[in-house]
PDB file of N, CA and C in Angstrom:
ATOM      1  N   MET A 986       7.764  -3.072  -7.441  1.00 86.00           N
ATOM      2  CA  MET A 986       7.937  -4.278  -6.673  1.00 86.00           C
ATOM      3  C   MET A 986       8.274  -3.895  -5.231  1.00 86.00           C
ATOM      4  N   ILE A 987       7.659  -4.571  -4.303  1.00 93.00           N
ATOM      5  CA  ILE A 987       7.949  -4.354  -2.887  1.00 93.00           C
ATOM      6  C   ILE A 987       9.239  -5.105  -2.553  1.00 93.00           C
ATOM      7  N   LYS A 988      10.188  -4.376  -1.961  1.00 92.00           N
ATOM      8  CA  LYS A 988      11.470  -4.984  -1.592  1.00 92.00           C
ATOM      9  C   LYS A 988      11.593  -5.206  -0.093  1.00 92.00           C
ATOM     10  N   SER A 989      10.967  -4.342   0.690  1.00 95.00           N
ATOM     11  CA  SER A 989      11.051  -4.483   2.142  1.00 95.00           C
ATOM     12  C   SER A 989       9.881  -3.759   2.800  1.00 95.00           C
ATOM     13  N   PHE A 990       9.722  -4.012   4.082  1.00 96.00           N
ATOM     14  CA  PHE A 990       8.661  -3.386   4.860  1.00 96.00           C
ATOM     15  C   PHE A 990       9.265  -2.731   6.089  1.00 96.00           C
ATOM     16  N   LYS A 991       8.813  -1.532   6.391  1.00 95.00           N
ATOM     17  CA  LYS A 991       9.232  -0.854   7.615  1.00 95.00           C
ATOM     18  C   LYS A 991       8.413  -1.360   8.803  1.00 95.00           C
ATOM     19  N   ASP A 992       7.175  -1.772   8.523  1.00 96.00           N
ATOM     20  CA  ASP A 992       6.233  -2.167   9.563  1.00 96.00           C
ATOM     21  C   ASP A 992       5.993  -3.678   9.527  1.00 96.00           C
ATOM     22  N   LYS A 993       6.146  -4.342  10.663  1.00 96.00           N
ATOM     23  CA  LYS A 993       5.974  -5.798  10.736  1.00 96.00           C
ATOM     24  C   LYS A 993       4.549  -6.237  10.424  1.00 96.00           C
ATOM     25  N   GLU A 994       3.567  -5.448  10.840  1.00 96.00           N
ATOM     26  CA  GLU A 994       2.172  -5.820  10.594  1.00 96.00           C
ATOM     27  C   GLU A 994       1.854  -5.779   9.101  1.00 96.00           C
ATOM     28  N   THR A 995       2.418  -4.803   8.397  1.00 97.00           N
ATOM     29  CA  THR A 995       2.217  -4.721   6.948  1.00 97.00           C
ATOM     30  C   THR A 995       2.840  -5.933   6.269  1.00 97.00           C
ATOM     31  N   ALA A 996       4.019  -6.322   6.705  1.00 98.00           N
ATOM     32  CA  ALA A 996       4.672  -7.509   6.145  1.00 98.00           C
ATOM     33  C   ALA A 996       3.821  -8.753   6.378  1.00 98.00           C
ATOM     34  N   LYS A 997       3.231  -8.869   7.562  1.00 98.00           N
ATOM     35  CA  LYS A 997       2.352 -10.009   7.850  1.00 98.00           C
ATOM     36  C   LYS A 997       1.180 -10.052   6.880  1.00 98.00           C
ATOM     37  N   ILE A 998       0.555  -8.910   6.676  1.00 98.00           N
ATOM     38  CA  ILE A 998      -0.597  -8.850   5.776  1.00 98.00           C
ATOM     39  C   ILE A 998      -0.189  -9.292   4.379  1.00 98.00           C
ATOM     40  N   PHE A 999       0.950  -8.792   3.897  1.00 98.00           N
ATOM     41  CA  PHE A 999       1.413  -9.153   2.558  1.00 98.00           C
ATOM     42  C   PHE A 999       1.691 -10.653   2.452  1.00 98.00           C
ATOM     43  N   LYS A1000       2.169 -11.256   3.534  1.00 98.00           N
ATOM     44  CA  LYS A1000       2.446 -12.697   3.557  1.00 98.00           C
ATOM     45  C   LYS A1000       1.190 -13.515   3.854  1.00 98.00           C
ATOM     46  N   ARG A1001       0.057 -12.811   3.951  1.00 98.00           N
ATOM     47  CA  ARG A1001      -1.249 -13.420   4.223  1.00 98.00           C
ATOM     48  C   ARG A1001      -1.311 -14.081   5.596  1.00 98.00           C
ATOM     49  N   ILE A1002      -0.613 -13.451   6.543  1.00 98.00           N
ATOM     50  CA  ILE A1002      -0.664 -13.863   7.945  1.00 98.00           C
ATOM     51  C   ILE A1002      -1.553 -12.854   8.662  1.00 98.00           C
ATOM     52  N   LYS A1003      -2.558 -13.331   9.355  1.00 97.00           N
ATOM     53  CA  LYS A1003      -3.502 -12.425  10.008  1.00 97.00           C
ATOM     54  C   LYS A1003      -2.817 -11.615  11.108  1.00 97.00           C
ATOM     55  N   SER A1004      -3.046 -10.323  11.077  1.00 96.00           N
ATOM     56  CA  SER A1004      -2.545  -9.423  12.116  1.00 96.00           C
ATOM     57  C   SER A1004      -3.593  -9.318  13.214  1.00 96.00           C
ATOM     58  N   LEU A1005      -3.163  -9.421  14.435  1.00 96.00           N
ATOM     59  CA  LEU A1005      -4.083  -9.267  15.562  1.00 96.00           C
ATOM     60  C   LEU A1005      -4.237  -7.804  15.956  1.00 96.00           C
ATOM     61  N   LYS A1006      -3.431  -6.939  15.340  1.00 96.00           N
ATOM     62  CA  LYS A1006      -3.439  -5.519  15.699  1.00 96.00           C
ATOM     63  C   LYS A1006      -4.307  -4.660  14.790  1.00 96.00           C
ATOM     64  N   LEU A1007      -4.763  -5.212  13.680  1.00 95.00           N
ATOM     65  CA  LEU A1007      -5.541  -4.429  12.712  1.00 95.00           C
ATOM     66  C   LEU A1007      -6.877  -5.090  12.431  1.00 95.00           C
ATOM     67  N   PRO A1008      -7.926  -4.285  12.196  1.00 95.00           N
ATOM     68  CA  PRO A1008      -9.240  -4.848  11.865  1.00 95.00           C
ATOM     69  C   PRO A1008      -9.190  -5.665  10.571  1.00 95.00           C
ATOM     70  N   THR A1009      -9.967  -6.713  10.519  1.00 96.00           N
ATOM     71  CA  THR A1009      -9.995  -7.608   9.365  1.00 96.00           C
ATOM     72  C   THR A1009     -10.332  -6.879   8.073  1.00 96.00           C
ATOM     73  N   ASP A1010     -11.295  -5.947   8.111  1.00 95.00           N
ATOM     74  CA  ASP A1010     -11.680  -5.251   6.879  1.00 95.00           C
ATOM     75  C   ASP A1010     -10.533  -4.394   6.345  1.00 95.00           C
ATOM     76  N   ILE A1011      -9.763  -3.771   7.224  1.00 95.00           N
ATOM     77  CA  ILE A1011      -8.602  -2.982   6.793  1.00 95.00           C
ATOM     78  C   ILE A1011      -7.532  -3.906   6.215  1.00 95.00           C
ATOM     79  N   GLN A1012      -7.343  -5.065   6.817  1.00 96.00           N
ATOM     80  CA  GLN A1012      -6.349  -6.021   6.317  1.00 96.00           C
ATOM     81  C   GLN A1012      -6.688  -6.481   4.904  1.00 96.00           C
ATOM     82  N   ARG A1013      -7.955  -6.722   4.651  1.00 96.00           N
ATOM     83  CA  ARG A1013      -8.388  -7.170   3.324  1.00 96.00           C
ATOM     84  C   ARG A1013      -8.079  -6.102   2.277  1.00 96.00           C
ATOM     85  N   ILE A1014      -8.417  -4.853   2.582  1.00 95.00           N
ATOM     86  CA  ILE A1014      -8.162  -3.749   1.654  1.00 95.00           C
ATOM     87  C   ILE A1014      -6.657  -3.539   1.494  1.00 95.00           C
ATOM     88  N   ALA A1015      -5.932  -3.578   2.606  1.00 96.00           N
ATOM     89  CA  ALA A1015      -4.481  -3.374   2.561  1.00 96.00           C
ATOM     90  C   ALA A1015      -3.811  -4.440   1.699  1.00 96.00           C
ATOM     91  N   LEU A1016      -4.236  -5.685   1.810  1.00 97.00           N
ATOM     92  CA  LEU A1016      -3.650  -6.747   0.990  1.00 97.00           C
ATOM     93  C   LEU A1016      -3.884  -6.468  -0.486  1.00 97.00           C
ATOM     94  N   ARG A1017      -5.078  -6.061  -0.835  1.00 96.00           N
ATOM     95  CA  ARG A1017      -5.377  -5.741  -2.236  1.00 96.00           C
ATOM     96  C   ARG A1017      -4.455  -4.629  -2.738  1.00 96.00           C
ATOM     97  N   LYS A1018      -4.258  -3.597  -1.935  1.00 97.00           N
ATOM     98  CA  LYS A1018      -3.398  -2.476  -2.327  1.00 97.00           C
ATOM     99  C   LYS A1018      -1.931  -2.902  -2.386  1.00 97.00           C
ATOM    100  N   LEU A1019      -1.496  -3.741  -1.453  1.00 97.00           N
ATOM    101  CA  LEU A1019      -0.117  -4.222  -1.468  1.00 97.00           C
ATOM    102  C   LEU A1019       0.166  -5.065  -2.706  1.00 97.00           C
ATOM    103  N   VAL A1020      -0.795  -5.871  -3.115  1.00 98.00           N
ATOM    104  CA  VAL A1020      -0.642  -6.665  -4.339  1.00 98.00           C
ATOM    105  C   VAL A1020      -0.505  -5.732  -5.545  1.00 98.00           C
ATOM    106  N   MET A1021      -1.303  -4.649  -5.571  1.00 97.00           N
ATOM    107  CA  MET A1021      -1.189  -3.646  -6.645  1.00 97.00           C
ATOM    108  C   MET A1021       0.198  -3.017  -6.651  1.00 97.00           C
ATOM    109  N   LEU A1022       0.669  -2.625  -5.468  1.00 96.00           N
ATOM    110  CA  LEU A1022       1.998  -2.017  -5.362  1.00 96.00           C
ATOM    111  C   LEU A1022       3.078  -2.971  -5.861  1.00 96.00           C
ATOM    112  N   HIS A1023       2.971  -4.217  -5.472  1.00 97.00           N
ATOM    113  CA  HIS A1023       3.970  -5.214  -5.854  1.00 97.00           C
ATOM    114  C   HIS A1023       3.980  -5.460  -7.365  1.00 97.00           C
ATOM    115  N   ALA A1024       2.819  -5.371  -7.983  1.00 97.00           N
ATOM    116  CA  ALA A1024       2.699  -5.630  -9.424  1.00 97.00           C
ATOM    117  C   ALA A1024       3.029  -4.414 -10.286  1.00 97.00           C
ATOM    118  N   ALA A1025       3.065  -3.228  -9.696  1.00 97.00           N
ATOM    119  CA  ALA A1025       3.274  -1.999 -10.472  1.00 97.00           C
ATOM    120  C   ALA A1025       4.670  -1.980 -11.092  1.00 97.00           C
ATOM    121  N   VAL A1026       4.702  -1.613 -12.368  1.00 96.00           N
ATOM    122  CA  VAL A1026       5.970  -1.453 -13.076  1.00 96.00           C
ATOM    123  C   VAL A1026       6.353   0.025 -13.088  1.00 96.00           C
ATOM    124  N   PHE A1027       5.364   0.871 -13.307  1.00 96.00           N
ATOM    125  CA  PHE A1027       5.549   2.318 -13.348  1.00 96.00           C
ATOM    126  C   PHE A1027       4.663   2.951 -12.283  1.00 96.00           C
ATOM    127  N   ILE A1028       5.084   4.090 -11.767  1.00 96.00           N
ATOM    128  CA  ILE A1028       4.296   4.781 -10.740  1.00 96.00           C
ATOM    129  C   ILE A1028       2.882   5.080 -11.236  1.00 96.00           C
ATOM    130  N   ASN A1029       2.743   5.397 -12.515  1.00 96.00           N
ATOM    131  CA  ASN A1029       1.419   5.708 -13.063  1.00 96.00           C
ATOM    132  C   ASN A1029       0.484   4.504 -13.080  1.00 96.00           C
ATOM    133  N   ASP A1030       1.020   3.300 -12.950  1.00 97.00           N
ATOM    134  CA  ASP A1030       0.168   2.110 -12.849  1.00 97.00           C
ATOM    135  C   ASP A1030      -0.752   2.207 -11.628  1.00 97.00           C
ATOM    136  N   LEU A1031      -0.355   3.001 -10.646  1.00 96.00           N
ATOM    137  CA  LEU A1031      -1.127   3.112  -9.404  1.00 96.00           C
ATOM    138  C   LEU A1031      -2.222   4.165  -9.478  1.00 96.00           C
ATOM    139  N   ARG A1032      -2.356   4.823 -10.615  1.00 96.00           N
ATOM    140  CA  ARG A1032      -3.439   5.804 -10.786  1.00 96.00           C
ATOM    141  C   ARG A1032      -4.793   5.110 -10.959  1.00 96.00           C
ATOM    142  N   VAL A1033      -4.776   3.830 -11.270  1.00 94.00           N
ATOM    143  CA  VAL A1033      -5.994   3.050 -11.452  1.00 94.00           C
ATOM    144  C   VAL A1033      -6.040   2.006 -10.347  1.00 94.00           C
ATOM    145  N   PRO A1034      -7.106   1.926  -9.604  1.00 94.00           N
ATOM    146  CA  PRO A1034      -8.332   2.707  -9.689  1.00 94.00           C
ATOM    147  C   PRO A1034      -8.135   4.107  -9.095  1.00 94.00           C
ATOM    148  N   PRO A1035      -8.981   5.045  -9.525  1.00 94.00           N
ATOM    149  CA  PRO A1035      -8.875   6.416  -9.014  1.00 94.00           C
ATOM    150  C   PRO A1035      -8.994   6.510  -7.487  1.00 94.00           C
ATOM    151  N   SER A1036      -9.630   5.538  -6.872  1.00 93.00           N
ATOM    152  CA  SER A1036      -9.775   5.555  -5.407  1.00 93.00           C
ATOM    153  C   SER A1036      -8.434   5.413  -4.684  1.00 93.00           C
ATOM    154  N   ASN A1037      -7.369   5.063  -5.414  1.00 95.00           N
ATOM    155  CA  ASN A1037      -6.036   5.041  -4.807  1.00 95.00           C
ATOM    156  C   ASN A1037      -5.601   6.439  -4.381  1.00 95.00           C
ATOM    157  N   HIS A1038      -6.096   7.453  -5.089  1.00 96.00           N
ATOM    158  CA  HIS A1038      -5.704   8.843  -4.815  1.00 96.00           C
ATOM    159  C   HIS A1038      -4.182   8.976  -4.782  1.00 96.00           C
ATOM    160  N   LEU A1039      -3.524   8.444  -5.820  1.00 97.00           N
ATOM    161  CA  LEU A1039      -2.066   8.535  -5.902  1.00 97.00           C
ATOM    162  C   LEU A1039      -1.640   9.992  -5.860  1.00 97.00           C
ATOM    163  N   GLU A1040      -0.713  10.316  -4.961  1.00 97.00           N
ATOM    164  CA  GLU A1040      -0.212  11.686  -4.905  1.00 97.00           C
ATOM    165  C   GLU A1040       1.257  11.693  -4.519  1.00 97.00           C
ATOM    166  N   GLN A1041       1.981  12.652  -5.113  1.00 97.00           N
ATOM    167  CA  GLN A1041       3.379  12.843  -4.762  1.00 97.00           C
ATOM    168  C   GLN A1041       3.437  13.726  -3.520  1.00 97.00           C
ATOM    169  N   LEU A1042       4.212  13.300  -2.548  1.00 97.00           N
ATOM    170  CA  LEU A1042       4.312  14.051  -1.304  1.00 97.00           C
ATOM    171  C   LEU A1042       5.294  15.208  -1.452  1.00 97.00           C
ATOM    172  N   LYS A1043       5.210  16.157  -0.538  1.00 97.00           N
ATOM    173  CA  LYS A1043       6.025  17.375  -0.609  1.00 97.00           C
ATOM    174  C   LYS A1043       6.915  17.496   0.621  1.00 97.00           C
ATOM    175  N   GLY A1044       7.716  18.548   0.619  1.00 96.00           N
ATOM    176  CA  GLY A1044       8.573  18.832   1.771  1.00 96.00           C
ATOM    177  C   GLY A1044       9.656  17.786   1.938  1.00 96.00           C
ATOM    178  N   ASN A1045       9.847  17.324   3.182  1.00 97.00           N
ATOM    179  CA  ASN A1045      10.902  16.335   3.425  1.00 97.00           C
ATOM    180  C   ASN A1045      10.537  14.947   2.899  1.00 97.00           C
ATOM    181  N   LYS A1046       9.338  14.797   2.363  1.00 95.00           N
ATOM    182  CA  LYS A1046       8.894  13.531   1.755  1.00 95.00           C
ATOM    183  C   LYS A1046       8.943  13.598   0.220  1.00 95.00           C
ATOM    184  N   LYS A1047       9.572  14.650  -0.324  1.00 95.00           N
ATOM    185  CA  LYS A1047       9.659  14.824  -1.773  1.00 95.00           C
ATOM    186  C   LYS A1047      10.283  13.575  -2.399  1.00 95.00           C
ATOM    187  N   GLY A1048       9.711  13.134  -3.517  1.00 93.00           N
ATOM    188  CA  GLY A1048      10.172  11.921  -4.178  1.00 93.00           C
ATOM    189  C   GLY A1048       9.448  10.676  -3.700  1.00 93.00           C
ATOM    190  N   THR A1049       8.552  10.855  -2.727  1.00 94.00           N
ATOM    191  CA  THR A1049       7.764   9.758  -2.175  1.00 94.00           C
ATOM    192  C   THR A1049       6.310   9.941  -2.602  1.00 94.00           C
ATOM    193  N   TYR A1050       5.624   8.829  -2.828  1.00 95.00           N
ATOM    194  CA  TYR A1050       4.223   8.862  -3.231  1.00 95.00           C
ATOM    195  C   TYR A1050       3.384   8.157  -2.181  1.00 95.00           C
ATOM    196  N   SER A1051       2.089   8.466  -2.187  1.00 96.00           N
ATOM    197  CA  SER A1051       1.174   7.768  -1.286  1.00 96.00           C
ATOM    198  C   SER A1051      -0.084   7.368  -2.039  1.00 96.00           C
ATOM    199  N   ILE A1052      -0.693   6.291  -1.561  1.00 95.00           N
ATOM    200  CA  ILE A1052      -2.034   5.912  -2.001  1.00 95.00           C
ATOM    201  C   ILE A1052      -2.847   5.699  -0.735  1.00 95.00           C
ATOM    202  N   ARG A1053      -4.147   5.779  -0.858  1.00 94.00           N
ATOM    203  CA  ARG A1053      -5.032   5.617   0.302  1.00 94.00           C
ATOM    204  C   ARG A1053      -5.610   4.211   0.325  1.00 94.00           C
ATOM    205  N   ILE A1054      -5.815   3.699   1.522  1.00 88.00           N
ATOM    206  CA  ILE A1054      -6.440   2.382   1.620  1.00 88.00           C
ATOM    207  C   ILE A1054      -7.797   2.426   2.288  1.00 88.00           C
ATOM    208  N   ASN A1055      -8.143   3.531   2.921  1.00 80.00           N
ATOM    209  CA  ASN A1055      -9.401   3.521   3.678  1.00 80.00           C
ATOM    210  C   ASN A1055     -10.359   4.626   3.267  1.00 80.00           C
ATOM    211  N   ASP A1056     -10.389   4.979   2.001  1.00 64.00           N
ATOM    212  CA  ASP A1056     -11.362   5.961   1.500  1.00 64.00           C
ATOM    213  C   ASP A1056     -12.514   5.269   0.823  1.00 64.00           C
TER     214      ASP A1056
END
């Protein structure tokens, strides 16, 4: 479940408010991914679809995961 946003533009997209700073096609994909993130119960829920490219980050980002939105 998404609890907060670090970036105001991401929060706008999640609230379905159009961002003037990001291309429309990226916003559409980002919203789909944000809905997936919000619905995920377990981290492994994000392995589907494989295009998410779920990966655990390393170094000072250890314990953090990433998915891709523009592949």
